[in-house]
CSV table of C-alpha atoms and ligand atoms in Angstrom, one decimal:
chain,number,residue,atom,x,y,z
A,1,UNK,CA,29.7,163.2,65.0
A,2,UNK,CA,32.8,162.1,66.3
A,3,UNK,CA,33.3,158.7,68.9
A,4,UNK,CA,36.3,160.7,71.3
A,5,UNK,CA,38.4,160.0,74.2
A,6,UNK,CA,39.1,162.5,76.5
A,7,UNK,CA,41.2,162.1,80.6
A,8,UNK,CA,39.3,163.5,83.6
A,9,UNK,CA,40.9,164.0,87.2
A,10,UNK,CA,38.5,163.6,90.1
A,11,UNK,CA,40.6,166.2,92.8
A,12,UNK,CA,41.2,165.5,96.3
A,13,UNK,CA,38.2,168.2,97.4
A,14,UNK,CA,36.3,165.2,95.6
A,15,UNK,CA,37.4,162.3,96.8
A,16,UNK,CA,37.8,164.2,100.6
A,17,UNK,CA,33.8,164.4,100.1
A,18,UNK,CA,33.4,160.9,98.9
A,19,UNK,CA,32.1,163.0,95.8
A,20,UNK,CA,33.6,159.6,93.6
A,21,UNK,CA,30.0,158.0,92.2
A,22,UNK,CA,28.5,162.1,92.6
A,23,UNK,CA,31.2,163.5,90.0
A,24,UNK,CA,30.7,160.1,87.7
A,25,UNK,CA,26.6,160.0,87.6
A,26,UNK,CA,26.9,164.0,86.5
A,27,UNK,CA,29.7,162.2,84.0
A,28,UNK,CA,27.2,159.3,82.5
A,29,UNK,CA,24.7,161.6,82.4
A,30,UNK,CA,25.9,163.5,80.1
A,31,UNK,CA,26.7,161.4,77.5
A,32,UNK,CA,29.9,160.1,78.5
A,33,UNK,CA,31.4,156.3,79.3
A,34,UNK,CA,33.8,155.8,81.8
A,35,UNK,CA,36.0,153.2,80.0
A,36,UNK,CA,39.4,153.1,82.2
A,37,UNK,CA,39.7,154.5,85.8
A,38,UNK,CA,41.8,154.5,89.2
A,39,UNK,CA,42.0,155.7,92.3
A,40,UNK,CA,45.6,156.6,92.9
A,41,UNK,CA,47.9,159.2,95.2
A,42,UNK,CA,49.7,161.4,92.7
A,43,UNK,CA,53.2,161.6,93.8
A,44,UNK,CA,55.2,165.6,93.4
A,45,UNK,CA,57.1,164.8,90.6
A,46,UNK,CA,53.9,163.6,88.5
A,47,UNK,CA,51.4,166.4,89.5
A,48,UNK,CA,54.3,169.3,88.5
A,49,UNK,CA,54.8,167.0,85.2
A,50,UNK,CA,51.3,166.4,84.9
A,51,UNK,CA,50.7,170.2,85.7
A,52,UNK,CA,53.7,171.1,83.9
A,53,UNK,CA,51.7,174.0,81.3
A,54,UNK,CA,51.2,175.8,84.3
A,55,UNK,CA,55.3,175.8,86.0
A,56,UNK,CA,54.6,179.8,85.9
A,57,UNK,CA,51.6,181.2,87.1
A,58,UNK,CA,51.4,182.4,90.8
A,59,UNK,CA,49.0,179.5,92.1
A,60,UNK,CA,51.4,176.3,90.3
A,61,UNK,CA,52.7,175.8,94.0
A,62,UNK,CA,49.3,175.4,95.8
A,63,UNK,CA,47.7,173.9,93.1
A,64,UNK,CA,50.7,171.0,93.1
A,65,UNK,CA,50.4,171.1,97.1
A,66,UNK,CA,45.8,170.9,96.0
A,67,UNK,CA,46.5,167.1,93.8
A,68,UNK,CA,48.6,165.8,96.0
A,69,UNK,CA,46.8,166.2,99.1
A,70,UNK,CA,44.8,163.4,98.9
A,71,UNK,CA,43.6,160.8,96.3
A,72,UNK,CA,42.4,161.1,92.6
A,73,UNK,CA,40.5,158.9,90.8
A,74,UNK,CA,42.0,159.3,86.9
A,75,UNK,CA,39.7,158.1,84.1
A,76,UNK,CA,39.3,158.0,80.6
A,77,UNK,CA,36.3,158.8,79.1
A,78,UNK,CA,34.7,158.1,75.9
A,79,UNK,CA,31.6,159.8,73.7
A,80,UNK,CA,30.5,161.8,70.8
A,81,UNK,CA,32.5,165.2,71.3
A,82,UNK,CA,34.0,164.0,74.7
A,83,UNK,CA,36.7,166.6,74.9
A,84,UNK,CA,34.2,169.2,74.5
A,85,UNK,CA,31.0,167.6,76.5
A,86,UNK,CA,33.5,166.9,79.4
A,87,UNK,CA,34.1,170.5,79.6
A,88,UNK,CA,30.6,171.9,79.0
A,89,UNK,CA,29.7,168.8,82.3
A,90,UNK,CA,32.8,170.5,83.9
A,91,UNK,CA,31.7,174.2,83.9
A,92,UNK,CA,34.2,177.2,84.2
A,93,UNK,CA,37.6,177.3,86.3
A,94,UNK,CA,36.1,179.3,88.9
A,95,UNK,CA,32.9,177.7,89.7
A,96,UNK,CA,31.6,180.9,90.9
A,97,UNK,CA,31.4,181.4,87.2
A,98,UNK,CA,30.0,178.0,86.3
A,99,UNK,CA,26.4,177.3,85.3
A,100,UNK,CA,23.7,175.2,87.1
A,101,UNK,CA,24.0,171.8,86.5
A,102,UNK,CA,27.4,171.5,86.3
A,103,UNK,CA,30.2,169.5,88.2
A,104,UNK,CA,32.0,172.4,89.8
A,105,UNK,CA,28.7,174.5,89.9
A,106,UNK,CA,27.2,171.8,92.3
A,107,UNK,CA,30.2,170.3,93.7
A,108,UNK,CA,33.2,172.6,93.7
A,109,UNK,CA,34.8,174.1,96.2
A,110,UNK,CA,36.8,176.7,95.0
A,111,UNK,CA,38.8,178.2,91.5
A,112,UNK,CA,41.6,176.1,93.1
A,113,UNK,CA,39.8,172.9,95.0
A,114,UNK,CA,37.5,172.2,91.4
A,115,UNK,CA,37.1,168.6,92.0
A,116,UNK,CA,37.5,167.8,87.9
A,117,UNK,CA,40.3,168.0,86.0
A,118,UNK,CA,39.2,167.6,81.8
A,119,UNK,CA,41.3,167.8,78.5
A,120,UNK,CA,40.9,171.2,77.0
A,121,UNK,CA,42.2,169.6,73.3
A,122,UNK,CA,41.9,165.8,71.4
A,123,UNK,CA,45.5,166.5,71.8
A,124,UNK,CA,46.1,166.6,75.0
A,125,UNK,CA,43.9,163.7,76.0
A,126,UNK,CA,45.9,161.6,73.9
A,127,UNK,CA,49.0,162.9,75.8
A,128,UNK,CA,47.4,163.0,79.5
A,129,UNK,CA,45.2,159.5,79.6
A,130,UNK,CA,49.1,157.7,77.8
A,131,UNK,CA,50.7,159.6,81.6
A,132,UNK,CA,48.7,157.5,83.7
A,133,UNK,CA,47.0,154.1,81.3
A,134,UNK,CA,48.5,151.6,79.5
A,135,UNK,CA,46.2,151.1,76.3
A,136,UNK,CA,45.0,147.8,77.5
A,137,UNK,CA,44.0,149.2,80.8
A,138,UNK,CA,41.5,150.6,78.4
A,139,UNK,CA,38.2,148.9,77.9
A,140,UNK,CA,35.9,150.4,75.6
B,201,IDP,P1,40.9,174.5,83.8
B,201,IDP,O1,40.9,173.5,84.8
B,201,IDP,O2,39.5,174.9,84.0
B,201,IDP,O3,41.2,173.6,82.3
B,201,IDP,P2,43.3,175.6,84.2
B,201,IDP,O4,43.2,177.6,83.9
B,201,IDP,O5,44.0,174.9,83.5
B,201,IDP,O6,41.6,175.4,84.5
B,201,IDP,O7,44.3,176.1,85.4
B,201,IDP,C1,44.1,174.5,86.2
B,201,IDP,C2,44.1,174.3,87.4
B,201,IDP,O8,44.9,175.0,88.5
B,201,IDP,C3,42.6,175.0,88.1
B,201,IDP,O9,41.4,173.6,87.7
B,201,IDP,C4,42.3,175.1,89.1
B,201,IDP,O10,42.0,173.8,90.0
B,201,IDP,C5,43.9,175.9,89.7
B,201,IDP,N1,43.5,177.1,89.1
B,201,IDP,C6,43.6,178.4,87.9
B,201,IDP,N2,43.4,179.5,88.3
B,201,IDP,C7,43.6,179.9,89.2
B,201,IDP,C8,43.9,180.7,90.7
B,201,IDP,O11,43.3,181.8,89.9
B,201,IDP,N3,44.2,180.1,91.4
B,201,IDP,C9,43.5,179.0,91.9
B,201,IDP,N4,44.3,177.7,91.3
B,201,IDP,C10,43.6,178.3,90.0
B,202,MG,MG1,43.4,173.2,81.9
């Protein structure tokens, strides 16, 4: 087992429906520990840069508009194999395809408004954590 840190966003569809606690409960029950957390409103520039890898995808502009449509909660999660564990508890990108008990199956609204972001690799996790947090804001 390897202790890792990964990066999570509770998206605007979830904060709008007052589900910050419900999402966090499922993360914690999966064995992940919240070691940093803040509620912010992404700027257009931040959202475009964060999702820059998807710039050429047809849904890019809608995704950016959605991500700045309300507050988000950015979090650093710590645990054994945290990157894969978080992806497991998130469920498939499209909630219609997600397994029962996952965040997206239980809480998400649609393939776009799917309640959570999670890093897809340890390398991307480090980049995404550094995008939002200074080292002294993370307390393990
Ligand atoms: P992931 O969040 O499961 O890693 P990605 O493929 O990285 O999925 O897509 C990033 C985000 O873009 C998704 O979480 C979702 O909000 C949005 N998205 C992905 N595919 C579509 C789509 O086909 N239509 C609309 N939005 C999409
Ligand atoms: Mg992704």
